[in-house]
mmCIF file of C-alpha atoms in Angstrom:
data_model
loop_
_atom_site.group_PDB
_atom_site.id
_atom_site.type_symbol
_atom_site.label_atom_id
_atom_site.label_comp_id
_atom_site.label_asym_id
_atom_site.label_seq_id
_atom_site.Cartn_x
_atom_site.Cartn_y
_atom_site.Cartn_z
ATOM 1 C CA UNK A 11 211.708 44.512 101.364
ATOM 2 C CA UNK A 12 208.705 45.803 99.419
ATOM 3 C CA UNK A 13 208.225 49.555 99.255
ATOM 4 C CA UNK A 14 205.095 50.802 101.029
ATOM 5 C CA UNK A 15 202.072 51.213 98.750
ATOM 6 C CA UNK A 16 201.742 54.628 97.156
ATOM 7 C CA UNK A 17 198.094 54.421 96.102
ATOM 8 C CA UNK A 18 195.424 54.338 98.789
ATOM 9 C CA UNK A 19 191.763 54.294 97.788
ATOM 10 C CA UNK A 20 188.637 54.474 99.896
ATOM 11 C CA UNK A 21 186.422 52.733 97.340
ATOM 12 C CA UNK A 22 186.711 51.080 93.947
ATOM 13 C CA UNK A 23 186.174 54.452 92.230
ATOM 14 C CA UNK A 24 189.258 56.658 92.297
ATOM 15 C CA UNK A 25 188.047 59.748 90.455
ATOM 16 C CA UNK A 26 185.096 61.512 88.881
ATOM 17 C CA UNK A 27 185.873 64.076 86.203
ATOM 18 C CA UNK A 28 183.998 67.099 84.866
ATOM 19 C CA UNK A 29 182.432 68.339 88.097
ATOM 20 C CA UNK A 30 183.021 71.179 90.517
ATOM 21 C CA UNK A 31 185.194 70.157 93.500
ATOM 22 C CA UNK A 32 182.270 70.110 95.919
ATOM 23 C CA UNK A 33 180.207 67.822 93.704
ATOM 24 C CA UNK A 34 183.207 65.632 92.950
ATOM 25 C CA UNK A 35 183.720 65.150 96.690
ATOM 26 C CA UNK A 36 180.042 64.327 97.095
ATOM 27 C CA UNK A 37 180.205 61.707 94.359
ATOM 28 C CA UNK A 38 183.299 60.061 95.819
ATOM 29 C CA UNK A 39 181.526 60.004 99.181
ATOM 30 C CA UNK A 40 178.669 58.167 97.461
ATOM 31 C CA UNK A 41 180.944 55.344 96.304
ATOM 32 C CA UNK A 42 182.748 55.196 99.644
ATOM 33 C CA UNK A 43 179.411 54.826 101.423
ATOM 34 C CA UNK A 44 178.287 52.145 98.982
ATOM 35 C CA UNK A 45 181.348 50.098 99.915
ATOM 36 C CA UNK A 46 180.702 50.505 103.648
ATOM 37 C CA UNK A 47 176.904 50.520 103.891
ATOM 38 C CA UNK A 48 174.710 47.466 104.312
ATOM 39 C CA UNK A 49 173.509 46.103 100.993
ATOM 40 C CA UNK A 50 169.950 44.734 100.982
ATOM 41 C CA UNK A 51 169.704 41.000 100.390
ATOM 42 C CA UNK A 52 168.859 40.151 96.811
ATOM 43 C CA UNK A 53 165.904 37.854 96.170
ATOM 44 C CA UNK A 54 168.166 35.688 93.992
ATOM 45 C CA UNK A 55 171.076 35.662 96.444
ATOM 46 C CA UNK A 56 172.262 32.622 98.381
ATOM 47 C CA UNK A 57 173.274 32.807 102.017
ATOM 48 C CA UNK A 58 177.026 32.334 102.321
ATOM 49 C CA UNK A 59 178.371 29.363 104.236
ATOM 50 C CA UNK A 60 180.869 29.844 107.047
ATOM 51 C CA UNK A 61 183.574 28.396 104.786
ATOM 52 C CA UNK A 62 182.778 30.918 102.048
ATOM 53 C CA UNK A 63 183.090 33.718 104.607
ATOM 54 C CA UNK A 64 186.484 32.352 105.655
ATOM 55 C CA UNK A 65 187.716 32.141 102.051
ATOM 56 C CA UNK A 66 186.619 35.713 101.311
ATOM 57 C CA UNK A 67 188.582 36.848 104.345
ATOM 58 C CA UNK A 68 191.633 34.930 103.176
ATOM 59 C CA UNK A 69 191.500 36.491 99.722
ATOM 60 C CA UNK A 70 191.217 39.968 101.268
ATOM 61 C CA UNK A 71 194.246 39.304 103.468
ATOM 62 C CA UNK A 72 196.251 37.879 100.574
ATOM 63 C CA UNK A 73 195.345 40.834 98.327
ATOM 64 C CA UNK A 74 197.024 43.184 100.792
ATOM 65 C CA UNK A 75 200.320 41.351 100.304
ATOM 66 C CA UNK A 76 199.882 40.655 96.597
ATOM 67 C CA UNK A 77 199.065 44.196 95.472
ATOM 68 C CA UNK A 78 201.866 45.725 97.511
ATOM 69 C CA UNK A 79 204.257 44.462 94.807
ATOM 70 C CA UNK A 80 202.464 46.765 92.342
ATOM 71 C CA UNK A 81 202.514 49.784 94.681
ATOM 72 C CA UNK A 82 198.848 49.556 95.637
ATOM 73 C CA UNK A 83 197.180 49.304 99.036
ATOM 74 C CA UNK A 84 194.285 46.892 98.633
ATOM 75 C CA UNK A 85 190.756 47.793 99.680
ATOM 76 C CA UNK A 86 189.104 45.508 102.215
ATOM 77 C CA UNK A 87 186.053 44.232 100.329
ATOM 78 C CA UNK A 88 183.384 43.258 102.880
ATOM 79 C CA UNK A 89 181.745 39.856 102.484
ATOM 80 C CA UNK A 90 178.391 41.645 102.302
ATOM 81 C CA UNK A 91 179.528 43.242 99.033
ATOM 82 C CA UNK A 92 180.081 39.818 97.477
ATOM 83 C CA UNK A 93 176.834 38.261 96.294
ATOM 84 C CA UNK A 94 176.522 34.595 95.383
ATOM 85 C CA UNK A 95 173.536 34.343 93.076
ATOM 86 C CA UNK A 96 171.276 31.323 92.643
ATOM 87 C CA UNK A 97 170.957 30.556 88.932
ATOM 88 C CA UNK A 98 167.729 28.661 89.549
ATOM 89 C CA UNK A 99 166.142 31.959 90.601
ATOM 90 C CA UNK A 100 167.322 33.844 87.525
ATOM 91 C CA UNK A 101 165.243 33.767 84.358
ATOM 92 C CA UNK A 102 166.824 33.006 80.965
ATOM 93 C CA UNK A 103 166.113 36.620 79.984
ATOM 94 C CA UNK A 104 167.956 37.912 83.058
ATOM 95 C CA UNK A 105 170.929 35.655 82.316
ATOM 96 C CA UNK A 106 170.950 36.901 78.733
ATOM 97 C CA UNK A 107 170.935 40.508 79.999
ATOM 98 C CA UNK A 108 173.891 39.758 82.303
ATOM 99 C CA UNK A 109 175.786 38.248 79.372
ATOM 100 C CA UNK A 110 175.033 41.304 77.226
ATOM 101 C CA UNK A 111 175.996 43.855 79.884
ATOM 102 C CA UNK A 112 179.018 42.129 81.404
ATOM 103 C CA UNK A 113 180.161 39.664 78.738
ATOM 104 C CA UNK A 114 179.986 36.684 81.095
ATOM 105 C CA UNK A 115 177.631 34.528 83.119
ATOM 106 C CA UNK A 116 180.256 33.578 85.711
ATOM 107 C CA UNK A 117 180.607 36.798 87.673
ATOM 108 C CA UNK A 118 180.794 40.571 87.412
ATOM 109 C CA UNK A 119 181.732 43.725 89.271
ATOM 110 C CA UNK A 120 179.365 46.664 89.710
ATOM 111 C CA UNK A 121 181.239 49.946 90.153
ATOM 112 C CA UNK A 122 178.023 51.751 91.001
ATOM 113 C CA UNK A 123 177.167 49.404 93.865
ATOM 114 C CA UNK A 124 180.774 48.594 94.807
ATOM 115 C CA UNK A 125 179.841 44.947 94.716
ATOM 116 C CA UNK A 126 180.849 41.653 93.143
ATOM 117 C CA UNK A 127 178.324 39.048 92.007
ATOM 118 C CA UNK A 128 179.079 35.389 91.302
ATOM 119 C CA UNK A 129 176.950 32.879 89.432
ATOM 120 C CA UNK A 130 178.985 29.850 90.477
ATOM 121 C CA UNK A 131 178.629 27.145 93.110
ATOM 122 C CA UNK A 132 181.060 26.862 96.015
ATOM 123 C CA UNK A 133 181.035 23.114 96.577
ATOM 124 C CA UNK A 134 183.324 20.108 96.359
ATOM 125 C CA UNK A 135 184.873 19.899 92.913
ATOM 126 C CA UNK A 136 183.976 23.510 92.108
ATOM 127 C CA UNK A 137 185.719 25.504 94.837
ATOM 128 C CA UNK A 138 188.759 26.268 92.682
ATOM 129 C CA UNK A 139 186.658 27.665 89.830
ATOM 130 C CA UNK A 140 184.574 29.718 92.280
ATOM 131 C CA UNK A 141 187.635 31.294 93.919
ATOM 132 C CA UNK A 142 189.327 31.947 90.569
ATOM 133 C CA UNK A 143 186.285 33.944 89.469
ATOM 134 C CA UNK A 144 186.054 35.711 92.824
ATOM 135 C CA UNK A 145 189.719 36.769 92.709
ATOM 136 C CA UNK A 146 189.268 38.021 89.128
ATOM 137 C CA UNK A 147 186.274 40.203 90.020
ATOM 138 C CA UNK A 148 187.867 41.479 93.222
ATOM 139 C CA UNK A 149 190.897 42.561 91.187
ATOM 140 C CA UNK A 150 188.550 44.594 88.996
ATOM 141 C CA UNK A 151 187.342 46.402 92.110
ATOM 142 C CA UNK A 152 190.913 46.889 93.314
ATOM 143 C CA UNK A 153 191.895 48.398 89.954
ATOM 144 C CA UNK A 154 191.744 52.019 88.857
ATOM 145 C CA UNK A 155 188.217 53.194 87.999
ATOM 146 C CA UNK A 156 186.907 56.645 87.142
ATOM 147 C CA UNK A 157 183.752 58.243 85.774
ATOM 148 C CA UNK A 158 183.266 61.317 83.599
ATOM 149 C CA UNK A 159 180.322 63.682 83.279
ATOM 150 C CA UNK A 160 178.063 62.772 80.395
ATOM 151 C CA UNK A 161 175.182 64.364 78.547
ATOM 152 C CA UNK A 162 173.793 60.862 78.028
ATOM 153 C CA UNK A 163 171.991 58.773 80.611
ATOM 154 C CA UNK A 164 174.672 56.170 81.289
ATOM 155 C CA UNK A 165 174.629 56.049 85.077
ATOM 156 C CA UNK A 166 172.061 58.036 87.008
ATOM 157 C CA UNK A 167 172.972 58.983 90.585
ATOM 158 C CA UNK A 168 170.427 60.692 92.813
ATOM 159 C CA UNK A 169 172.144 63.356 94.865
ATOM 160 C CA UNK A 170 170.960 66.270 96.950
ATOM 161 C CA UNK A 171 171.247 68.497 93.906
ATOM 162 C CA UNK A 172 169.413 66.140 91.562
ATOM 163 C CA UNK A 173 170.489 63.584 88.981
ATOM 164 C CA UNK A 174 173.987 63.286 87.589
ATOM 165 C CA UNK A 175 174.768 61.360 84.419
ATOM 166 C CA UNK A 176 178.167 59.753 84.087
ATOM 167 C CA UNK A 177 179.994 57.413 81.716
ATOM 168 C CA UNK A 178 183.005 55.233 82.386
ATOM 169 C CA UNK A 179 186.215 57.212 81.873
ATOM 170 C CA UNK A 180 188.665 54.515 82.968
ATOM 171 C CA UNK A 181 188.132 50.907 83.965
ATOM 172 C CA UNK A 182 191.480 49.377 84.792
ATOM 173 C CA UNK A 183 193.536 49.670 81.614
ATOM 174 C CA UNK A 184 190.528 50.446 79.431
ATOM 175 C CA UNK A 185 189.539 53.961 78.368
ATOM 176 C CA UNK A 186 185.949 55.064 77.828
ATOM 177 C CA UNK A 187 185.136 57.310 74.879
ATOM 178 C CA UNK A 188 183.462 60.625 75.709
ATOM 179 C CA UNK A 189 180.170 59.528 74.162
ATOM 180 C CA UNK A 190 180.066 56.461 76.405
ATOM 181 C CA UNK A 191 179.694 54.164 73.403
ATOM 182 C CA UNK A 192 182.990 52.272 73.533
ATOM 183 C CA UNK A 193 185.771 51.085 75.830
ATOM 184 C CA UNK A 194 189.201 51.152 74.201
ATOM 185 C CA UNK A 195 191.622 48.447 75.431
ATOM 186 C CA UNK A 196 188.682 46.536 76.931
ATOM 187 C CA UNK A 197 189.942 43.083 75.887
ATOM 188 C CA UNK A 198 193.504 43.959 76.876
ATOM 189 C CA UNK A 199 192.219 45.058 80.280
ATOM 190 C CA UNK A 200 190.527 41.692 80.819
ATOM 191 C CA UNK A 201 193.730 39.955 79.749
ATOM 192 C CA UNK A 202 195.764 41.894 82.333
ATOM 193 C CA UNK A 203 193.246 41.165 85.104
ATOM 194 C CA UNK A 204 193.197 37.452 84.213
ATOM 195 C CA UNK A 205 196.994 37.277 84.206
ATOM 196 C CA UNK A 206 197.057 39.047 87.582
ATOM 197 C CA UNK A 207 194.496 36.561 88.914
ATOM 198 C CA UNK A 208 196.687 33.674 87.717
ATOM 199 C CA UNK A 209 199.677 35.104 89.561
ATOM 200 C CA UNK A 210 197.540 35.576 92.670
ATOM 201 C CA UNK A 211 196.378 31.970 92.422
ATOM 202 C CA UNK A 212 199.917 30.621 92.103
ATOM 203 C CA UNK A 213 201.028 32.652 95.119
ATOM 204 C CA UNK A 214 198.245 31.670 97.539
ATOM 205 C CA UNK A 215 195.805 28.945 96.495
ATOM 206 C CA UNK A 216 198.284 26.153 97.187
ATOM 207 C CA UNK A 217 198.393 27.240 100.843
ATOM 208 C CA UNK A 218 194.679 26.590 101.428
ATOM 209 C CA UNK A 219 193.730 23.006 102.398
ATOM 210 C CA UNK A 220 190.179 23.437 101.060
ATOM 211 C CA UNK A 221 191.658 23.430 97.524
ATOM 212 C CA UNK A 222 194.233 20.665 97.964
ATOM 213 C CA UNK A 223 192.197 17.858 96.368
ATOM 214 C CA UNK A 224 191.183 19.919 93.330
ATOM 215 C CA UNK A 225 194.710 21.186 92.778
ATOM 216 C CA UNK A 226 196.045 17.626 92.899
ATOM 217 C CA UNK A 227 193.410 16.478 90.400
ATOM 218 C CA UNK A 228 194.277 19.369 88.113
ATOM 219 C CA UNK A 229 197.996 18.646 88.312
ATOM 220 C CA UNK A 230 197.432 14.985 87.426
ATOM 221 C CA UNK A 231 195.243 15.995 84.476
ATOM 222 C CA UNK A 232 197.835 18.530 83.292
ATOM 223 C CA UNK A 233 200.596 15.926 83.296
ATOM 224 C CA UNK A 234 198.505 13.420 81.345
ATOM 225 C CA UNK A 235 197.298 16.037 78.845
ATOM 226 C CA UNK A 236 200.815 17.379 78.322
ATOM 227 C CA UNK A 237 202.116 13.882 77.578
ATOM 228 C CA UNK A 238 199.168 13.097 75.313
ATOM 229 C CA UNK A 239 199.473 16.316 73.279
ATOM 230 C CA UNK A 240 203.282 16.454 73.359
ATOM 231 C CA UNK A 241 203.208 19.858 75.064
ATOM 232 C CA UNK A 242 205.573 20.933 77.871
ATOM 233 C CA UNK A 243 203.942 20.521 81.274
ATOM 234 C CA UNK A 244 204.567 24.173 82.187
ATOM 235 C CA UNK A 245 202.833 25.353 79.023
ATOM 236 C CA UNK A 246 199.843 23.100 79.703
ATOM 237 C CA UNK A 247 199.714 24.332 83.301
ATOM 238 C CA UNK A 248 199.484 27.912 82.017
ATOM 239 C CA UNK A 249 196.400 26.960 79.989
ATOM 240 C CA UNK A 250 194.314 24.746 82.307
ATOM 241 C CA UNK A 251 192.423 26.683 84.986
ATOM 242 C CA UNK A 252 190.361 23.893 86.516
ATOM 243 C CA UNK A 253 188.823 20.499 85.817
ATOM 244 C CA UNK A 254 185.215 19.582 85.165
ATOM 245 C CA UNK A 255 183.696 16.097 85.389
ATOM 246 C CA UNK A 256 184.603 13.130 87.577
ATOM 247 C CA UNK A 257 186.495 9.847 87.487
ATOM 248 C CA UNK A 258 183.508 7.882 86.158
ATOM 249 C CA UNK A 259 182.400 10.239 83.381
ATOM 250 C CA UNK A 260 185.853 11.576 82.575
ATOM 251 C CA UNK A 261 187.617 14.854 83.232
ATOM 252 C CA UNK A 262 187.755 17.909 80.991
ATOM 253 C CA UNK A 263 190.212 20.742 81.338
ATOM 254 C CA UNK A 264 188.795 24.300 81.255
ATOM 255 C CA UNK A 265 191.123 27.054 80.064
ATOM 256 C CA UNK A 266 191.591 30.353 81.842
ATOM 257 C CA UNK A 267 189.218 33.082 80.677
ATOM 258 C CA UNK A 268 189.807 35.413 77.718
ATOM 259 C CA UNK A 269 192.052 32.907 75.945
ATOM 260 C CA UNK A 270 192.337 34.840 72.663
ATOM 261 C CA UNK A 271 192.780 38.234 74.334
ATOM 262 C CA UNK A 272 195.471 36.833 76.621
ATOM 263 C CA UNK A 273 197.294 35.226 73.684
ATOM 264 C CA UNK A 274 197.466 38.617 71.950
ATOM 265 C CA UNK A 275 198.474 40.365 75.162
ATOM 266 C CA UNK A 276 201.255 37.881 75.920
ATOM 267 C CA UNK A 277 202.488 38.183 72.350
ATOM 268 C CA UNK A 278 202.633 41.969 72.861
ATOM 269 C CA UNK A 279 204.598 41.507 76.098
ATOM 270 C CA UNK A 280 207.036 39.167 74.317
ATOM 271 C CA UNK A 281 207.648 41.643 71.500
ATOM 272 C CA UNK A 282 208.089 44.599 73.849
ATOM 273 C CA UNK A 283 210.580 42.650 75.927
ATOM 274 C CA UNK A 284 212.549 41.328 72.945
ATOM 275 C CA UNK A 285 212.855 44.804 71.426
ATOM 276 C CA UNK A 286 213.725 46.528 74.718
ATOM 277 C CA UNK A 287 215.846 44.003 76.621
ATOM 278 C CA UNK A 288 218.373 46.656 77.549
ATOM 279 C CA UNK A 289 215.663 48.447 79.562
ATOM 280 C CA UNK A 290 214.285 45.428 81.449
ATOM 281 C CA UNK A 291 215.820 42.707 83.581
ATOM 282 C CA UNK A 292 213.021 40.247 82.751
ATOM 283 C CA UNK A 293 209.824 39.781 80.764
ATOM 284 C CA UNK A 294 207.896 40.052 84.032
ATOM 285 C CA UNK A 295 209.031 43.661 84.410
ATOM 286 C CA UNK A 296 207.224 44.499 81.165
ATOM 287 C CA UNK A 297 204.082 42.801 82.485
ATOM 288 C CA UNK A 298 204.449 44.799 85.707
ATOM 289 C CA UNK A 299 204.146 48.041 83.713
ATOM 290 C CA UNK A 300 200.742 46.944 82.406
ATOM 291 C CA UNK A 301 199.658 45.656 85.825
ATOM 292 C CA UNK A 302 200.593 48.931 87.537
ATOM 293 C CA UNK A 303 198.794 50.936 84.839
ATOM 294 C CA UNK A 304 195.667 48.818 85.387
ATOM 295 C CA UNK A 305 195.791 49.197 89.161
ATOM 296 C CA UNK A 306 196.943 52.821 89.482
ATOM 297 C CA UNK A 307 195.668 54.458 86.298
ATOM 298 C CA UNK A 308 199.134 55.555 85.160
ATOM 299 C CA UNK A 309 199.120 54.652 81.472
ATOM 300 C CA UNK A 310 201.884 56.979 80.324
ATOM 301 C CA UNK A 311 204.854 54.598 80.901
ATOM 302 C CA UNK A 312 203.131 51.885 78.842
ATOM 303 C CA UNK A 313 202.083 54.334 76.120
ATOM 304 C CA UNK A 314 205.646 55.644 75.828
ATOM 305 C CA UNK A 315 207.083 52.126 75.606
ATOM 306 C CA UNK A 316 204.628 51.067 72.895
ATOM 307 C CA UNK A 317 205.121 54.237 70.832
ATOM 308 C CA UNK A 318 208.906 53.946 71.165
ATOM 309 C CA UNK A 319 208.781 50.313 70.027
ATOM 310 C CA UNK A 320 206.142 50.351 67.286
ATOM 311 C CA UNK A 321 205.917 53.992 66.235
ATOM 312 C CA UNK A 322 203.637 56.982 66.654
ATOM 313 C CA UNK A 323 199.946 56.135 66.862
ATOM 314 C CA UNK A 324 200.538 52.482 67.805
ATOM 315 C CA UNK A 325 199.167 52.874 71.340
ATOM 316 C CA UNK A 326 195.850 54.173 70.036
ATOM 317 C CA UNK A 327 195.725 51.464 67.373
ATOM 318 C CA UNK A 328 196.166 48.724 69.965
ATOM 319 C CA UNK A 329 193.385 50.354 71.989
ATOM 320 C CA UNK A 330 191.072 50.287 68.982
ATOM 321 C CA UNK A 331 191.915 46.679 68.171
ATOM 322 C CA UNK A 332 191.094 45.563 71.696
ATOM 323 C CA UNK A 333 188.016 47.766 72.179
ATOM 324 C CA UNK A 334 184.703 46.270 73.228
ATOM 325 C CA UNK A 335 183.322 47.588 69.919
ATOM 326 C CA UNK A 336 186.278 47.967 67.525
ATOM 327 C CA UNK A 337 186.144 50.933 65.176
ATOM 328 C CA UNK A 338 185.416 50.161 61.545
ATOM 329 C CA UNK A 339 188.227 52.556 60.659
ATOM 330 C CA UNK A 340 190.907 50.312 62.132
ATOM 331 C CA UNK A 341 191.669 46.951 60.490
ATOM 332 C CA UNK A 342 191.243 44.032 62.898
#
């Protein structure tokens, strides 16, 4: 039987650092209220269908079970906090700004608004891709997140006592620098979230009849592609997220996100496991350390393992190599 979760949050933001206790409490109340309060409809937002509402509820229910394995009690993310945006109502400049700020045009998570936004269609042939992106972004919200006081205008919150400027301190596995300019481990963090989303998908998506046809089409494509490219079926299945196209125009396999970052992350997991087999019963236990650090904020066990395996300073070096803006002082 699973142990009861040891980490209970009331919003997607776990901590704010650098403030007096009273102000810290006020800030955490702000995020808690953002999660619970009604969010005004966006001019570019689509109205959700009844099926979309059902699927959001299913993912929330499944997250409770899934995250328990990692010692975390999942937050119930209201459907109103999940915004499906209409790309036809978004200008090219706005899309470019989304890509610049969030690194993607598929979906993103706003810590400030405690909300998830998707720029994908939920329709026949695209439901799998939609739900894969939704699960990914919801896992970001479920992960550890904290802010730190900043002298720069990074995030401006209007409180009773005036404006407060804060930068990201922690976002999952990633670590924000004090100046707010960089996120160390940013690419590694995305790799962990994507690998968690894949595990979530394998555990639950096959149980939902709305996805049956797409999953069957993907499986058939995977088998053909594996035979064509002389690759083991299991390896091909690990790569192909969903299928685009149709029977008349031809199908195309789309890989899971952050392919390069995940390749480096999985190589790191392999090396850590091979060099520390006496400490772990399986490779998955090494992954679990990274997953728990991402979800709970406890980085120390991972840092100790990396430094023990690769030497002093190696944890920081990996953080620099996988930063959103790698330092010029570290070879990449």
